[in-house]
PDB file of C-alpha atoms in Angstrom:
ATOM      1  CA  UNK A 184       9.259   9.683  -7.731  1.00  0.00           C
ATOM      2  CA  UNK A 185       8.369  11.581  -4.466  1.00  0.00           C
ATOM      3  CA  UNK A 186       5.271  12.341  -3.289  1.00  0.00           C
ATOM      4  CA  UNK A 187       4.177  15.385  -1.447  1.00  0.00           C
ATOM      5  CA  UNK A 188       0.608  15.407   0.181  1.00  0.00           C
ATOM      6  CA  UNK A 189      -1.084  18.726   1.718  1.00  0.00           C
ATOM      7  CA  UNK A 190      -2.497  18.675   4.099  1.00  0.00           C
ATOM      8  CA  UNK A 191      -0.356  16.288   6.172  1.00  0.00           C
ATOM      9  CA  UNK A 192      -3.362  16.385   9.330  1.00  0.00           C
ATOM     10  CA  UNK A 193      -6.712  18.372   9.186  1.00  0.00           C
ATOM     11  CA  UNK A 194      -9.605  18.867  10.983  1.00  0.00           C
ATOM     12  CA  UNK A 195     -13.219  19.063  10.111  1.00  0.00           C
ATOM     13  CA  UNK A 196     -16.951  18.670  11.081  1.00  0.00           C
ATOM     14  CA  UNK A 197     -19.349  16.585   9.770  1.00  0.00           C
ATOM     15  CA  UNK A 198     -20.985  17.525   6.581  1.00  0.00           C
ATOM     16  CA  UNK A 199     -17.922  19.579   5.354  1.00  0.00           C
ATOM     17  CA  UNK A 200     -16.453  18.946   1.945  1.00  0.00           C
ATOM     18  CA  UNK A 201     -12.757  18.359   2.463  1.00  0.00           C
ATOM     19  CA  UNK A 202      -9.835  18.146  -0.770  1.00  0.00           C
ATOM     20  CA  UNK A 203      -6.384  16.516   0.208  1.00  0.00           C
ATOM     21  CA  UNK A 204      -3.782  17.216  -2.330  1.00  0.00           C
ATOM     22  CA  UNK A 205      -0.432  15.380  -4.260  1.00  0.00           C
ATOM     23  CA  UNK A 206       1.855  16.848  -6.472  1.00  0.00           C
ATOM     24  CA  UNK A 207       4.101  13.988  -8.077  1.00  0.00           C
ATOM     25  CA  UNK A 208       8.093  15.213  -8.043  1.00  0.00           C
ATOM     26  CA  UNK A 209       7.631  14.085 -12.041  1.00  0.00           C
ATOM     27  CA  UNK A 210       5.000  13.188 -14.385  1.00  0.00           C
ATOM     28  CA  UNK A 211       3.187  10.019 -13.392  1.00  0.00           C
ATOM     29  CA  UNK A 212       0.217  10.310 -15.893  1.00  0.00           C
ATOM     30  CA  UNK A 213      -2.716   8.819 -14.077  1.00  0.00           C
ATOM     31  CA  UNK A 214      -1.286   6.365 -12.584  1.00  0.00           C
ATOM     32  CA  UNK A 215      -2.573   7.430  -9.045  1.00  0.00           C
ATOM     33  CA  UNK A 216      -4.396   5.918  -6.338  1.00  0.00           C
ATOM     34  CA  UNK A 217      -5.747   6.940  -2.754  1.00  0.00           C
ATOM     35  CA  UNK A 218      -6.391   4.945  -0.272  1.00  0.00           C
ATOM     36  CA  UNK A 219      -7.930   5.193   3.186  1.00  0.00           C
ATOM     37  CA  UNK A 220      -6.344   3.292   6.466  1.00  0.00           C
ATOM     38  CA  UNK A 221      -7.863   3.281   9.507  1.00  0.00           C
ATOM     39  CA  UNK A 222      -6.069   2.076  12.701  1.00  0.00           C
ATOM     40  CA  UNK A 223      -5.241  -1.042  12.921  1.00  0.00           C
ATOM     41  CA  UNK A 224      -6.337  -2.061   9.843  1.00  0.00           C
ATOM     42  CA  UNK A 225      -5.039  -2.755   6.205  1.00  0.00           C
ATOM     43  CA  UNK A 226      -5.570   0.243   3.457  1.00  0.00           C
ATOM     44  CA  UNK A 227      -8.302   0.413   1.642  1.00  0.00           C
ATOM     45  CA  UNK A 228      -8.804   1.080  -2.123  1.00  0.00           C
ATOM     46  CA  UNK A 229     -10.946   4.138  -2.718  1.00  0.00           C
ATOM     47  CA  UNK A 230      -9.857   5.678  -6.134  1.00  0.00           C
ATOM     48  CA  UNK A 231      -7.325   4.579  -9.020  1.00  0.00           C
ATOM     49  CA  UNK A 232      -6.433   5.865 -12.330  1.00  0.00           C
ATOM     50  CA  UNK A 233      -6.320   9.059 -10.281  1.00  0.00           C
ATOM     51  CA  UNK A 234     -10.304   9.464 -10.831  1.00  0.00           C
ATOM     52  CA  UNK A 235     -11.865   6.039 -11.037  1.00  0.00           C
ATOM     53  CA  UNK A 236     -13.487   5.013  -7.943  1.00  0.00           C
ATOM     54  CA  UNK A 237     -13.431   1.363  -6.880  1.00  0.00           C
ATOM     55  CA  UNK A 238     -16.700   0.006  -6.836  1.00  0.00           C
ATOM     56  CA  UNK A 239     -18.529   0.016  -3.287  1.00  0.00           C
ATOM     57  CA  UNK A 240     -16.920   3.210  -2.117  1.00  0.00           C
ATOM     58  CA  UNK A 241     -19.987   5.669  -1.472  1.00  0.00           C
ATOM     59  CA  UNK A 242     -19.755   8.664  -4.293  1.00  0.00           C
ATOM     60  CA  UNK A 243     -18.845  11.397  -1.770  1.00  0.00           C
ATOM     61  CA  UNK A 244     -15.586  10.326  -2.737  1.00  0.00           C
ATOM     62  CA  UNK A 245     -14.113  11.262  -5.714  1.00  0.00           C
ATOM     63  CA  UNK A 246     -10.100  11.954  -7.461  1.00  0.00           C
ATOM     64  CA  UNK A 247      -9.028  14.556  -9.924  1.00  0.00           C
ATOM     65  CA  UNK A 248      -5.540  15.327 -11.654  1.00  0.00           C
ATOM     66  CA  UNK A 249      -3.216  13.794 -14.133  1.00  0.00           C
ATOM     67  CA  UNK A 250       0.773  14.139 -14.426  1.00  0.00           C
ATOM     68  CA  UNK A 251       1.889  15.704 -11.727  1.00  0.00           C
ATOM     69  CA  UNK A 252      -1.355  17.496  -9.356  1.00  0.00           C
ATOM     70  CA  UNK A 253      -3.796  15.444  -8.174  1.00  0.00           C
ATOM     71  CA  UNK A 254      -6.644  15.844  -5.468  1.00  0.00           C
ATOM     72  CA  UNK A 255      -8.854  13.672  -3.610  1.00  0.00           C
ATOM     73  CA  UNK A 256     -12.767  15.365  -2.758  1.00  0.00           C
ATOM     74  CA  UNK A 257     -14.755  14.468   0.116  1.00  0.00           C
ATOM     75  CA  UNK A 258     -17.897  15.705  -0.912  1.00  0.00           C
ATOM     76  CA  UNK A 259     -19.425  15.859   2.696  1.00  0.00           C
ATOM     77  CA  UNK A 260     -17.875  13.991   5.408  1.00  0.00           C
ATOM     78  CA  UNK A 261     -19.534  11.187   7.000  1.00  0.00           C
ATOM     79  CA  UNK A 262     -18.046   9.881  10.662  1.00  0.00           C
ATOM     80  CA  UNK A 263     -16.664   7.249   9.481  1.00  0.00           C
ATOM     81  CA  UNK A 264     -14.297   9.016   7.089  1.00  0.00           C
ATOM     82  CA  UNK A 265     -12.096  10.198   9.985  1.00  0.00           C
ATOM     83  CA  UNK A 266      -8.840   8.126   9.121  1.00  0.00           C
ATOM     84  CA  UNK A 267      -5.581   8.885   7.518  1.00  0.00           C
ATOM     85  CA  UNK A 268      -5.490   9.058   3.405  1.00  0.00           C
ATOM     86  CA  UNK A 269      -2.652   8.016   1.123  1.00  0.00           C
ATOM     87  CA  UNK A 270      -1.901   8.508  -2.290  1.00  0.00           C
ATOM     88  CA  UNK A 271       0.459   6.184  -4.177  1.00  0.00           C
ATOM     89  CA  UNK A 272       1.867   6.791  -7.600  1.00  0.00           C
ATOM     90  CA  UNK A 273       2.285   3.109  -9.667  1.00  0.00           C
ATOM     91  CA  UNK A 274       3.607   4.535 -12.989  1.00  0.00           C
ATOM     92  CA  UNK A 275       7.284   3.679 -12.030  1.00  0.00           C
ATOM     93  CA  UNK A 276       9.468   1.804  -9.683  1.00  0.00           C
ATOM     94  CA  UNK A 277      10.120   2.250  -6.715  1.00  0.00           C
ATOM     95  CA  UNK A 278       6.132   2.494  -5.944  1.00  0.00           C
ATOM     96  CA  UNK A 279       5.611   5.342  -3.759  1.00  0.00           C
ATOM     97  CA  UNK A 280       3.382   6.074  -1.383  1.00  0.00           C
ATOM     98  CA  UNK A 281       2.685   9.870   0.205  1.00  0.00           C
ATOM     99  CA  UNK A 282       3.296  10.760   3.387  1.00  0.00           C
ATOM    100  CA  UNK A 283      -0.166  10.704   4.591  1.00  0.00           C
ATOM    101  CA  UNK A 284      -3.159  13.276   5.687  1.00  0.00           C
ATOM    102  CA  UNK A 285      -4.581  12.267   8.586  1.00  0.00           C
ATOM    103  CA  UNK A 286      -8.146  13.684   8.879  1.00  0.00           C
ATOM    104  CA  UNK A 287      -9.472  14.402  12.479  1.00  0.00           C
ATOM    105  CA  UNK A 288     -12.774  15.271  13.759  1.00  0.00           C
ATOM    106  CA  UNK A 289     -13.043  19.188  14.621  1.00  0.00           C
TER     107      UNK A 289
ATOM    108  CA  UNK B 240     -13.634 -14.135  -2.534  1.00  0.00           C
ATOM    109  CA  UNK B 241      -9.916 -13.169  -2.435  1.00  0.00           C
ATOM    110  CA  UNK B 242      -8.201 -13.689   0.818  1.00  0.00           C
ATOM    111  CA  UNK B 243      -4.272 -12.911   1.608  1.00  0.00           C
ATOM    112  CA  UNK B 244      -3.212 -13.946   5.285  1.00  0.00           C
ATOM    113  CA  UNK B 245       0.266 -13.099   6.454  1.00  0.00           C
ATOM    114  CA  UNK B 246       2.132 -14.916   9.118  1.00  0.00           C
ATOM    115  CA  UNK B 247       5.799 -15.231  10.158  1.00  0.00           C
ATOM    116  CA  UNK B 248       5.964 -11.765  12.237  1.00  0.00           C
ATOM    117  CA  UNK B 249       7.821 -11.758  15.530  1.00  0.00           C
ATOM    118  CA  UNK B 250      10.574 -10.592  17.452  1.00  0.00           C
ATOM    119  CA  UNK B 251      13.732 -10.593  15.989  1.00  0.00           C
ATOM    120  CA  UNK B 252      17.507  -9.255  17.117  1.00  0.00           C
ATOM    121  CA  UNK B 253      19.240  -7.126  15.028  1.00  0.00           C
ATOM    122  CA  UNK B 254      21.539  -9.339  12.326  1.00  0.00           C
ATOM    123  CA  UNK B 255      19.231 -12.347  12.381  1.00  0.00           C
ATOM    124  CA  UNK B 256      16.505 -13.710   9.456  1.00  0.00           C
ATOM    125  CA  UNK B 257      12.778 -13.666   9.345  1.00  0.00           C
ATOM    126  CA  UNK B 258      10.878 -15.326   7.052  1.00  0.00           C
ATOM    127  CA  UNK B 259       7.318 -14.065   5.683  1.00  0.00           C
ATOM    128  CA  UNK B 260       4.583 -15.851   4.434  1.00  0.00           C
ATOM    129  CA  UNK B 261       1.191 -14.752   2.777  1.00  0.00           C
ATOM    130  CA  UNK B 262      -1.190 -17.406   1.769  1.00  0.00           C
ATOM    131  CA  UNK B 263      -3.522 -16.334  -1.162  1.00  0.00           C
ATOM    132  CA  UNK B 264      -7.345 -18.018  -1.494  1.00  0.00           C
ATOM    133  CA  UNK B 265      -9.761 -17.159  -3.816  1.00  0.00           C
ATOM    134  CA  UNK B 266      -7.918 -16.469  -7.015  1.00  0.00           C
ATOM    135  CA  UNK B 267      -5.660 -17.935  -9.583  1.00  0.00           C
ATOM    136  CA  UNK B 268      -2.522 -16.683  -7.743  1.00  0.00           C
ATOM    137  CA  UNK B 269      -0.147 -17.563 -10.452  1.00  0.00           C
ATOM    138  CA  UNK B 270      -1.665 -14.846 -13.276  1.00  0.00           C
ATOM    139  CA  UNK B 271      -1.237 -12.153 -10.251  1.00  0.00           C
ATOM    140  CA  UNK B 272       1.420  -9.939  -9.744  1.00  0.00           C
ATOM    141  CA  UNK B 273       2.347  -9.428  -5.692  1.00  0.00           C
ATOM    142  CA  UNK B 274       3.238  -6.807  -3.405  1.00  0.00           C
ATOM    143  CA  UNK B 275       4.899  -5.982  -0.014  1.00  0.00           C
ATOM    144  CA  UNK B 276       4.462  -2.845   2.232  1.00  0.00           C
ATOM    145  CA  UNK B 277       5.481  -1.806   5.470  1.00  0.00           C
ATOM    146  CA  UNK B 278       4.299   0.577   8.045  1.00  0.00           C
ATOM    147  CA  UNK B 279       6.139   1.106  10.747  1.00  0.00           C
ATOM    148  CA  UNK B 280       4.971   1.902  14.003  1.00  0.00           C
ATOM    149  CA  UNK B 281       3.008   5.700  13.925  1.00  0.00           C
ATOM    150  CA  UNK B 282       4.429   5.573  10.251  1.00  0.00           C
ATOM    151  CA  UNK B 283       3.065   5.857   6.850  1.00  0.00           C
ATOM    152  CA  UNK B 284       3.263   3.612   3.879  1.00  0.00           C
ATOM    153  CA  UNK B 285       6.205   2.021   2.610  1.00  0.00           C
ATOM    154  CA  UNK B 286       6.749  -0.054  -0.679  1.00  0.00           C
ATOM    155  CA  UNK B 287       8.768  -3.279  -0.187  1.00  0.00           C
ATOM    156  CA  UNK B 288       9.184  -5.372  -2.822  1.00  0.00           C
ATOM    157  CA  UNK B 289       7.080  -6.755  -6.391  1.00  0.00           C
ATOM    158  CA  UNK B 290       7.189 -10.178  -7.678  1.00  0.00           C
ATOM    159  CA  UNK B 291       5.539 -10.902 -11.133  1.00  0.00           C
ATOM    160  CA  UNK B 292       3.859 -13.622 -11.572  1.00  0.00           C
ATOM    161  CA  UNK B 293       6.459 -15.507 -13.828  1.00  0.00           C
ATOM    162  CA  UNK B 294       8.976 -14.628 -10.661  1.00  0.00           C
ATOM    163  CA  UNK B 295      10.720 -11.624 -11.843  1.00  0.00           C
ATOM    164  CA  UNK B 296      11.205  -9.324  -8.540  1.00  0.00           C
ATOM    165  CA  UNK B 297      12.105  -5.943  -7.645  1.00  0.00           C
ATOM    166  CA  UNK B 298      13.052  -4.044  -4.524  1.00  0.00           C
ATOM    167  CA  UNK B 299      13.271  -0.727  -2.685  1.00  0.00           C
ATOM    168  CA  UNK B 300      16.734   0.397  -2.031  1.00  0.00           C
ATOM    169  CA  UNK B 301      16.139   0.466   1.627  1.00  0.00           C
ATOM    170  CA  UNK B 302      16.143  -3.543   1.136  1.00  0.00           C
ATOM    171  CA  UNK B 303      18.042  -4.772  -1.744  1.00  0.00           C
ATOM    172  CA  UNK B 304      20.458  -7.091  -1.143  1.00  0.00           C
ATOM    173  CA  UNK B 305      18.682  -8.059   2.461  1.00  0.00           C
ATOM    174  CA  UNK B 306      15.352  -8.922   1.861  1.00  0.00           C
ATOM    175  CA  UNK B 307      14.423 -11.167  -1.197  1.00  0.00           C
ATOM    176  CA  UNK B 308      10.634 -12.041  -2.190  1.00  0.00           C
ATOM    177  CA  UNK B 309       9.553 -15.294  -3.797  1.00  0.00           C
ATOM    178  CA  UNK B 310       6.613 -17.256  -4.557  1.00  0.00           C
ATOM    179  CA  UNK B 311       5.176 -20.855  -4.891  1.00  0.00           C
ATOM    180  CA  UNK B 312       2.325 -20.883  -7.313  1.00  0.00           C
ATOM    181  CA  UNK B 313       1.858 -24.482  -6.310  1.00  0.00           C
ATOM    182  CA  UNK B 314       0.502 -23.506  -2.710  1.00  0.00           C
ATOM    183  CA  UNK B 315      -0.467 -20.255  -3.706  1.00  0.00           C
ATOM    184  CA  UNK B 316       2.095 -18.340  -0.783  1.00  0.00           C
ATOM    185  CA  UNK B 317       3.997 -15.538  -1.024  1.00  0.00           C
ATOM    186  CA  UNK B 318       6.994 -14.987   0.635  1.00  0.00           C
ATOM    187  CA  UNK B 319       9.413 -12.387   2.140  1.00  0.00           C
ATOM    188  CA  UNK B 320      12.712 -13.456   3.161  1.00  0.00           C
ATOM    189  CA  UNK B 321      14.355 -11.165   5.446  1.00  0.00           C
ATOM    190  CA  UNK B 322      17.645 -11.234   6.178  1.00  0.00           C
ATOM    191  CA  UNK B 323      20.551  -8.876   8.456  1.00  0.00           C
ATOM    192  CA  UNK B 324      17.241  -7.252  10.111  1.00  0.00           C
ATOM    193  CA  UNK B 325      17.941  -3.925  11.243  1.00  0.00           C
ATOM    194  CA  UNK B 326      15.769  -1.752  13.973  1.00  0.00           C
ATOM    195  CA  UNK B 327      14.512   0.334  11.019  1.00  0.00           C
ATOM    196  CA  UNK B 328      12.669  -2.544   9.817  1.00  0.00           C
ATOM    197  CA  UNK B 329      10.488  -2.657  12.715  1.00  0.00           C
ATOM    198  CA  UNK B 330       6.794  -2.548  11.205  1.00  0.00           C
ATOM    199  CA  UNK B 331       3.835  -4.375  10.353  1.00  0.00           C
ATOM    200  CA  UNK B 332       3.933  -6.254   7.011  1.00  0.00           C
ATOM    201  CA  UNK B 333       1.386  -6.041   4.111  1.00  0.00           C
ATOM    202  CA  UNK B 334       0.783  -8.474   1.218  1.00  0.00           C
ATOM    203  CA  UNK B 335      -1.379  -7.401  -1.481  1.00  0.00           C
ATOM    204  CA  UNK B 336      -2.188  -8.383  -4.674  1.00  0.00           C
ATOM    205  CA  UNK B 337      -0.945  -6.025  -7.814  1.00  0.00           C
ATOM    206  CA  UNK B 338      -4.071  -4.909 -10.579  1.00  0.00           C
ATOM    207  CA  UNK B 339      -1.731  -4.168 -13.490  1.00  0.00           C
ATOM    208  CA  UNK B 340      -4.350  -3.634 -16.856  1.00  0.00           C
ATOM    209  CA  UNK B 341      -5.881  -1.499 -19.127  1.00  0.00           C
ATOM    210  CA  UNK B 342      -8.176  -0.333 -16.448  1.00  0.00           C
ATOM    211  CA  UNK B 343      -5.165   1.213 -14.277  1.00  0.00           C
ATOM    212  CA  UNK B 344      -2.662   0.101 -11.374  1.00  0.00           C
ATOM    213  CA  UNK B 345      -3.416  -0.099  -8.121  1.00  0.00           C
ATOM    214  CA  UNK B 346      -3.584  -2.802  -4.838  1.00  0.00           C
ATOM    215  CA  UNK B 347      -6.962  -3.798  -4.090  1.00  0.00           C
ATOM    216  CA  UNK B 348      -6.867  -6.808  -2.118  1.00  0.00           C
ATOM    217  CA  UNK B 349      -4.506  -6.320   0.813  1.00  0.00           C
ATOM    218  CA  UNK B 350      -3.327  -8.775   3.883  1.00  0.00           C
ATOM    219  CA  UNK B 351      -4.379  -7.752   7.630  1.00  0.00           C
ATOM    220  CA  UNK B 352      -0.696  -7.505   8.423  1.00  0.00           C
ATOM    221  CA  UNK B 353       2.464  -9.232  10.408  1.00  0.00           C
ATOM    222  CA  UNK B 354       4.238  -7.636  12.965  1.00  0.00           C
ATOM    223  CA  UNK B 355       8.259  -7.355  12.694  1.00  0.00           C
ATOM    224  CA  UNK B 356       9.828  -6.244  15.348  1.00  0.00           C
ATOM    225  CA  UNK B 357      13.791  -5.571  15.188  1.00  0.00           C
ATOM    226  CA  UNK B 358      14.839  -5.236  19.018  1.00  0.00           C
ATOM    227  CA  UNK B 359      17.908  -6.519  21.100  1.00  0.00           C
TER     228      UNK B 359
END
């Protein structure tokens, strides 16, 4: 199952509410997760089940969609949300992972 | 709390064998599911390889038949035997353990990483 995200880089300011999207190439139900990866380090969880968000992620961030669209929201952007985003699709094998949005600061 | 600390990264020439580790603390790694991804270097995110946690395993085609992942639940490691490295294999290594439940799917508790590097 392939991936697609959009946008694959953006820039943005402070404050601004940002959505990152990823269409599945097939149904995947809601078996969807984003994560967050900044340099150097592992990813982090921020959302599964396509709109459940792991606990200690701050509520700016939430996920939307469920077979084949899917979005992730960032309400209003805090500096220390500049860092690439990946979703990852987990109903089938081969996991997949998409190609990556890496969000810069305007 | 959970901890997962690779080790076993290096340099490696093209044809030869690496062997990953990833030792697991804080959980009952035998009722987990685990995980390997890649990144390689500038890259994005790349699925591995999936053990289960009674030892059945699965790979990406990029891999199969070259890399093969095992566990002992009796020290709690992970492990990702590579073998015939290639250059394309150049990237740093992620364990993680799988969440597999009612609640969803998804890789919460990851590894800080190995470094492979395939180079002559």
């Amino acid at each position: 199952i392939q991936l697609t995200q959009s946008p694959s880089s953006l820039s943005a300011s402070v404050g601004d509410r940002v959505t990152i999207t990823c269409r599945a190439s097939q149904g995947i139900s809601s078996y969807l997760a984003w994560y967050q990866q900044k340099p150097g380090n592992a990813p982090k969880l921020l959302i599964y089940a396509a709109s459940t968000l792991q606990g200690g992620v701050p509520s700016r961030f939430s996920g939307s969609g469920s077979g084949t669209d899917f979005t992730l929201t960032i309400s209003s952007l805090q500096p220390e949300d500049f860092a690439a985003y990946y979703c990852q699709q987990l109903n089938s094998y081969p996991i997949t992972f998409g190609q990556g949005t890496r969000l810069e600061i305007k | 709390q959970v901890q997962l600390v690779e080790s076993g990264g290096g340099v490696v020439q093209p044809g030869r064998s690496l062997r990953l580790s990833c030792a697991a603390s804080g959980f009952s790694f035998s009722s987990y599911a685990m995980q390997w991804v890649r990144q390689a270097p500038g890259k994005g995110l790349e699925w591995v390889a999936v053990i289960s946690y009674d030892g059945g395993d699965g790979y990406a085609d990029s891999v199969r038949g070259r890399f093969t992942i095992s566990r002992d639940n009796s020290k709690n490691t992970l492990y990702l035997q590579m073998n015939s490295l290639r250059v394309e294999d150049t990237a740093v290594y992620f364990c993680a353990r799988y969440e597999y439940g009612d609640n969803g799917r998804y890789f919460h508790h990851w590894g800080q990483g190995t470094l492979v590097t395939v180079s002559s």
